[in-house]
mmCIF file of C-alpha atoms in Angstrom:
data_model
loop_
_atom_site.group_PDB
_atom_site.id
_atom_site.type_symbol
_atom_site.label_atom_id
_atom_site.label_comp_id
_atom_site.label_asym_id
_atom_site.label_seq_id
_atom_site.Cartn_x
_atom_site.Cartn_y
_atom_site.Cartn_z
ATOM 1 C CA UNK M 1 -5.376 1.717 7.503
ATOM 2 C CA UNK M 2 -3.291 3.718 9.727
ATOM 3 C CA UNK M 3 -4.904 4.544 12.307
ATOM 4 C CA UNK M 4 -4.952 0.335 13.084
ATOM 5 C CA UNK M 5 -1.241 0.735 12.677
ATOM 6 C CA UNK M 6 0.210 0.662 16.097
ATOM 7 C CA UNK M 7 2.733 2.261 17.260
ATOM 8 C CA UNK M 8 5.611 0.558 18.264
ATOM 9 C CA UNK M 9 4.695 -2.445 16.466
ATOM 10 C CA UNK M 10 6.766 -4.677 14.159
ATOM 11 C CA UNK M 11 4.599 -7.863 13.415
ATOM 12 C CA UNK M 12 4.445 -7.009 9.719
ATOM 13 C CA UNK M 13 8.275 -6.166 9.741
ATOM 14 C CA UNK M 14 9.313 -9.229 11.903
ATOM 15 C CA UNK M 15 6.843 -11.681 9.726
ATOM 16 C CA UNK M 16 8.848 -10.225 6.413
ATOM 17 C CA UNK M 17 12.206 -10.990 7.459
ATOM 18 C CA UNK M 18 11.359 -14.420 8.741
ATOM 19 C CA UNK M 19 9.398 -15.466 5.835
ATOM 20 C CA UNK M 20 11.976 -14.411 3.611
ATOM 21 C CA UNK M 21 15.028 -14.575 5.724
ATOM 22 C CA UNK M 22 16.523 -11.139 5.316
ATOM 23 C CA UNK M 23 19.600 -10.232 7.627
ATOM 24 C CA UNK M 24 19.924 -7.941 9.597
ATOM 25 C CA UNK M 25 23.315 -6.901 10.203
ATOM 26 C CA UNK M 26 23.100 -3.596 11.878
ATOM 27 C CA UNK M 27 23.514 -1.615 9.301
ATOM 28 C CA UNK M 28 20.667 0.588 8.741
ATOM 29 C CA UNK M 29 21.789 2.111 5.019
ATOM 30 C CA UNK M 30 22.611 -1.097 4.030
ATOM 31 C CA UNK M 31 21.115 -3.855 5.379
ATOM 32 C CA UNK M 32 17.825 -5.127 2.825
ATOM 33 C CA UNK M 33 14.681 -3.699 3.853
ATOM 34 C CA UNK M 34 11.723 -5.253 1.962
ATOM 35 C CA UNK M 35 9.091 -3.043 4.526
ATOM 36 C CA UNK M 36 9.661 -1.111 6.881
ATOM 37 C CA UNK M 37 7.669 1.032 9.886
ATOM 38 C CA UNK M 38 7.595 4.855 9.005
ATOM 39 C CA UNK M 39 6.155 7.336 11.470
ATOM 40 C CA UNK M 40 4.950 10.407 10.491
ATOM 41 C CA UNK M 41 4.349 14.052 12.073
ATOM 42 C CA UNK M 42 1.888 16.501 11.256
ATOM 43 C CA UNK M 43 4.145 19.779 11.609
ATOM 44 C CA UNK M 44 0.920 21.761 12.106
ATOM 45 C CA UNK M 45 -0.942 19.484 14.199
ATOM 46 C CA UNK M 46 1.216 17.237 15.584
ATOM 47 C CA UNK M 47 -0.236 13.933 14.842
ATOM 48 C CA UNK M 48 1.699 11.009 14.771
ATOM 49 C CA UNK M 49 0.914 8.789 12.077
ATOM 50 C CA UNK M 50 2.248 4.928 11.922
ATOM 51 C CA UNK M 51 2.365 3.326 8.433
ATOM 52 C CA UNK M 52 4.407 -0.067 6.617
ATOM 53 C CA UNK M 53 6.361 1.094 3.742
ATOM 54 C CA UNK M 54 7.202 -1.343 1.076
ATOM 55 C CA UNK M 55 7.012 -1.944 -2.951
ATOM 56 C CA UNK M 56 4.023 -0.303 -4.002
ATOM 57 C CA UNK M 57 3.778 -1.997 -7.028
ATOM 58 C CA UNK M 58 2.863 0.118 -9.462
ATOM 59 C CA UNK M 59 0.746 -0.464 -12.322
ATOM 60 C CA UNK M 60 3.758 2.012 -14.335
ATOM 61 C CA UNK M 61 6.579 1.142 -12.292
ATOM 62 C CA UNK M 62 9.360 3.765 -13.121
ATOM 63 C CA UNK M 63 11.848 0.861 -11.524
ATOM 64 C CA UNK M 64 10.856 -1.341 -14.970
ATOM 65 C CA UNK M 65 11.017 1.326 -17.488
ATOM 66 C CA UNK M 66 14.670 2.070 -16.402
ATOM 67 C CA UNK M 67 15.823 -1.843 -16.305
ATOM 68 C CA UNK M 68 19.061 -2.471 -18.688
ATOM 69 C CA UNK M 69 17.874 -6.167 -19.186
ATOM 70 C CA UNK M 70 14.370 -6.497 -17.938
ATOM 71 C CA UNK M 71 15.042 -8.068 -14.621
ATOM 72 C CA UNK M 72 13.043 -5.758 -13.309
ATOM 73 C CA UNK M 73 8.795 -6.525 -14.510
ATOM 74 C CA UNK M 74 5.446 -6.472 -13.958
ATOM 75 C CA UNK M 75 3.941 -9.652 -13.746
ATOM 76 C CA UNK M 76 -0.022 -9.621 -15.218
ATOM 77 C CA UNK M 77 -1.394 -9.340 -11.616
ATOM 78 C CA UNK M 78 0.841 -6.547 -10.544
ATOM 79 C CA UNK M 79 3.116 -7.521 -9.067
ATOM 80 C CA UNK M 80 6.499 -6.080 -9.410
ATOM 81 C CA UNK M 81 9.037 -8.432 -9.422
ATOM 82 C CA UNK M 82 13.153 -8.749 -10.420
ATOM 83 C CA UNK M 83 14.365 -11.989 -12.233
ATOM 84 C CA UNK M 84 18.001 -11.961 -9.813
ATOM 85 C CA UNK M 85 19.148 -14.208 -12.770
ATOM 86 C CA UNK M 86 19.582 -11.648 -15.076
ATOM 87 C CA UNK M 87 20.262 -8.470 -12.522
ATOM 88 C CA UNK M 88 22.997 -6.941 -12.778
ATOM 89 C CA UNK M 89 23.186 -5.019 -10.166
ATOM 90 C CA UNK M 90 23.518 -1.525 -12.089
ATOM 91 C CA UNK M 91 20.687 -0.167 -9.155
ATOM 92 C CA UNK M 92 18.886 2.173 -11.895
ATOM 93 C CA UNK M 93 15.723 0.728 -10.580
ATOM 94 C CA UNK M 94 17.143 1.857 -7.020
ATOM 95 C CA UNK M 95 17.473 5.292 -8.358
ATOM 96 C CA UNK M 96 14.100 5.313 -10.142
ATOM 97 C CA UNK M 97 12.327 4.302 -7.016
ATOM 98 C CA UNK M 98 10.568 7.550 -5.485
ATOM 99 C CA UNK M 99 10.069 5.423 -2.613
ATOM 100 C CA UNK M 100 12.871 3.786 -1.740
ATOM 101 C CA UNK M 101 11.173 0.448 -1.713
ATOM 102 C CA UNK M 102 14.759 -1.318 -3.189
ATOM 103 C CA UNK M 103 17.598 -2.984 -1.496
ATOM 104 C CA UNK M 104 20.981 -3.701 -2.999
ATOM 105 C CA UNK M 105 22.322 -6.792 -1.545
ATOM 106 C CA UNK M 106 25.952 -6.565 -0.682
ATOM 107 C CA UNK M 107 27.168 -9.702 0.785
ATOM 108 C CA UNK M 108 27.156 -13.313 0.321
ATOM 109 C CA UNK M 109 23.574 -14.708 1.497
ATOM 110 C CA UNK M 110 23.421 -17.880 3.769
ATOM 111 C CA UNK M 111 20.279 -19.975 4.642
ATOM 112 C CA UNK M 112 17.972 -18.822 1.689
ATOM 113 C CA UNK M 113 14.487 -20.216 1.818
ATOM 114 C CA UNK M 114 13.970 -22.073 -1.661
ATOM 115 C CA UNK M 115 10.945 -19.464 -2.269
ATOM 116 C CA UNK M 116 13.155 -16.543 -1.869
ATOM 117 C CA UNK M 117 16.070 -16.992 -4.138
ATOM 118 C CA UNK M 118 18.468 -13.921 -3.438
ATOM 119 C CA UNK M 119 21.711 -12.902 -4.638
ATOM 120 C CA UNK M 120 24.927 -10.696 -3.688
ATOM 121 C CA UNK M 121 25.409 -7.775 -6.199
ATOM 122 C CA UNK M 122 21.550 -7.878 -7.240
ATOM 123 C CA UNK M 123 18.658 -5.549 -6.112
ATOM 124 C CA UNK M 124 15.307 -6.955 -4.858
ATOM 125 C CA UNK M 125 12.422 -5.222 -3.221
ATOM 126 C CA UNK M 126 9.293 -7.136 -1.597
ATOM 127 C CA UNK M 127 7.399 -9.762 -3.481
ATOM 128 C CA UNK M 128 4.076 -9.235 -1.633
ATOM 129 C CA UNK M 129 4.929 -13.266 -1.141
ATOM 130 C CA UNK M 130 4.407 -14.579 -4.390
ATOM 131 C CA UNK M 131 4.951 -18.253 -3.373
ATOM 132 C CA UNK M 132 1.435 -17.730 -0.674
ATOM 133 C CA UNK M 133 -0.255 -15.206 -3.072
ATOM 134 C CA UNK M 134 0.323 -17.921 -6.000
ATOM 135 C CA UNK M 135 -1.053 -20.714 -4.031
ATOM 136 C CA UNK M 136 -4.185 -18.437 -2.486
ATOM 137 C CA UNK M 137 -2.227 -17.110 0.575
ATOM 138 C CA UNK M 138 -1.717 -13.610 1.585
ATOM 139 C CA UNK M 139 1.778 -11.990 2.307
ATOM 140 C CA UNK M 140 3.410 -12.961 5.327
ATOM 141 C CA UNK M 141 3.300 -9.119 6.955
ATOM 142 C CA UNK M 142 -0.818 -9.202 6.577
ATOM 143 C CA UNK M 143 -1.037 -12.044 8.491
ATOM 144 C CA UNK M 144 1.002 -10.835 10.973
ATOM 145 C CA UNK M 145 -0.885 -8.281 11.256
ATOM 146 C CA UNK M 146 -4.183 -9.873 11.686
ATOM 147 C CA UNK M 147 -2.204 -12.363 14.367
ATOM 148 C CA UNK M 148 -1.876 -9.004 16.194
ATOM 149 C CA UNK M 149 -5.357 -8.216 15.864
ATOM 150 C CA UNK M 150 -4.711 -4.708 14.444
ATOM 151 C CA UNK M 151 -5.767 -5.476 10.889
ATOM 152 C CA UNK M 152 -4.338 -2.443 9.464
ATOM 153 C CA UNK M 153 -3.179 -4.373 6.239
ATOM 154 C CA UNK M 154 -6.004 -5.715 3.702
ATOM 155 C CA UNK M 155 -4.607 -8.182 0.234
ATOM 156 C CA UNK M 156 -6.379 -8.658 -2.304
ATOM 157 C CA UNK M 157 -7.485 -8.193 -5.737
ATOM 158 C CA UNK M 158 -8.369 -4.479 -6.420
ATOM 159 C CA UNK M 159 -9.810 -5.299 -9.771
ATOM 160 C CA UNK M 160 -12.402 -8.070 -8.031
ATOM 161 C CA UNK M 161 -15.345 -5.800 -6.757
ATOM 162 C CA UNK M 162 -16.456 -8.163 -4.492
ATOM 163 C CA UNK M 163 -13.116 -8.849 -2.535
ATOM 164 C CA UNK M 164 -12.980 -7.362 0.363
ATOM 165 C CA UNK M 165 -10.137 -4.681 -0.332
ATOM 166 C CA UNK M 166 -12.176 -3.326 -2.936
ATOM 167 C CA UNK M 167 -15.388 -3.142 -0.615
ATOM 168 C CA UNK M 168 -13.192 -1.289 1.939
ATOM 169 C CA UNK M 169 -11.794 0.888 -0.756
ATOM 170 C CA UNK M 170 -15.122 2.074 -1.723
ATOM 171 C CA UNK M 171 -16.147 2.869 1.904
ATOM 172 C CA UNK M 172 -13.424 4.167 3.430
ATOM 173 C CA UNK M 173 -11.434 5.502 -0.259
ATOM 174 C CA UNK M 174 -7.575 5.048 -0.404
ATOM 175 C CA UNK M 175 -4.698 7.455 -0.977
ATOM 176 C CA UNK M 176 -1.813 7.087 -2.960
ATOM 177 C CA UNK M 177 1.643 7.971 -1.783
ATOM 178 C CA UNK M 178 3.083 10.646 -4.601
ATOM 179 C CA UNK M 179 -0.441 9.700 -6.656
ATOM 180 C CA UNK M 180 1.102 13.449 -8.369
ATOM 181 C CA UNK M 181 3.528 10.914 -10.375
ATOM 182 C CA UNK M 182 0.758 8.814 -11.699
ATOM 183 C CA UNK M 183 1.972 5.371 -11.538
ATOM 184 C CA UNK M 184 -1.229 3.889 -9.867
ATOM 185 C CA UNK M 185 0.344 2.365 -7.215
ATOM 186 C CA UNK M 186 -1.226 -0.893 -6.262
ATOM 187 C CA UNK M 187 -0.992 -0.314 -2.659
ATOM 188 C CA UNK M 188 -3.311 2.150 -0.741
ATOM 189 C CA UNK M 189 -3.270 4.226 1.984
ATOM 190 C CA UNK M 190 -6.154 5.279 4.750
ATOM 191 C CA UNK M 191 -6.439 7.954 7.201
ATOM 192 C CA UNK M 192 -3.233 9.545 5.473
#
């Protein structure tokens, strides 16, 4: 919901590097970015509008159909995932991406978090945190969020009618970012 996405904050942002331990290294067009904080501006209005930009994991995930060796996939629940084992760093997917939800990691990676396996010279993108989600957790940057008592971000099962991003979904109704392209993104957008 973006109009309970604050301006200014970074909880969701700050919860996703820490859970997964991405660098930063001060190097905006290179430095991983598994979400990030995008503010936009109504040209005619002027409205600002504050929203978290990550994987959208789409149900036809142009990222997948592009994949050399099918690192890149869609696991049964939607999630779109890549298998760093057999990446080879070629970055089609990054390409294929309309929303530049992939990061190409360039340097050796210290510290890694054994549910986060990363690599140099292979592409990754957010997880949604499938080491919580698999054990009946939410991703790290929706908790953060609800910490923050803003509550912009929602997880859950879209195919479950009575979870409760479906019941806010048919309230409230979601958009799509680029829903023109048809790949039924599994992330949704209010007040957009």
């Amino acid at each position: 919901d973006t109009a309970k996405c604050a301006d200014g904050c970074t909880a969701c942002v700050d919860a996703c590097v820490s859970e997964n331990n991405i660098p930063n290294h001060g190097r905006p067009t290179t430095d991983p970015v598994w979400i990030r904080k995008v503010k936009l501006r109504d040209k005619q209005t002027g409205k600002l509008t504050n929203m978290p930009m990550l994987c959208l994991h789409c149900e036809f995930p142009p990222c997948v159909d592009v994949c050399p060796t099918g690192a890149s996939f869609r696991r049964a629940d939607g999630i779109v995932l890549v298998d760093r084992h057999i990446c080879i760093g070629c970055r089609y997917c990054m390409m294929a991406c309309p929303y530049k939800a992939r990061s190409f990691i360039h340097e050796d990676l210290k510290d890694q978090k054994p549910w986060a396996p990363r690599g140099k010279g292979t592409v990754e993108s957010c997880t949604l945190c499938v080491h919580r989600v698999d054990h009946g957790g939410t991703p790290a940057c929706v908790e953060a969020c609800s910490a923050e008592n803003h509550n912009a971000l929602i997880f859950g099962d879209l195919y479950d009618e009575n979870s409760q991003i479906s019941q806010q979904l048919r309230k409230h109704g979601g958009k799509e970012i680029r829903g023109d392209l048809g790949l039924n993104t599994g992330v949704r957008y209010r007040g957009i």
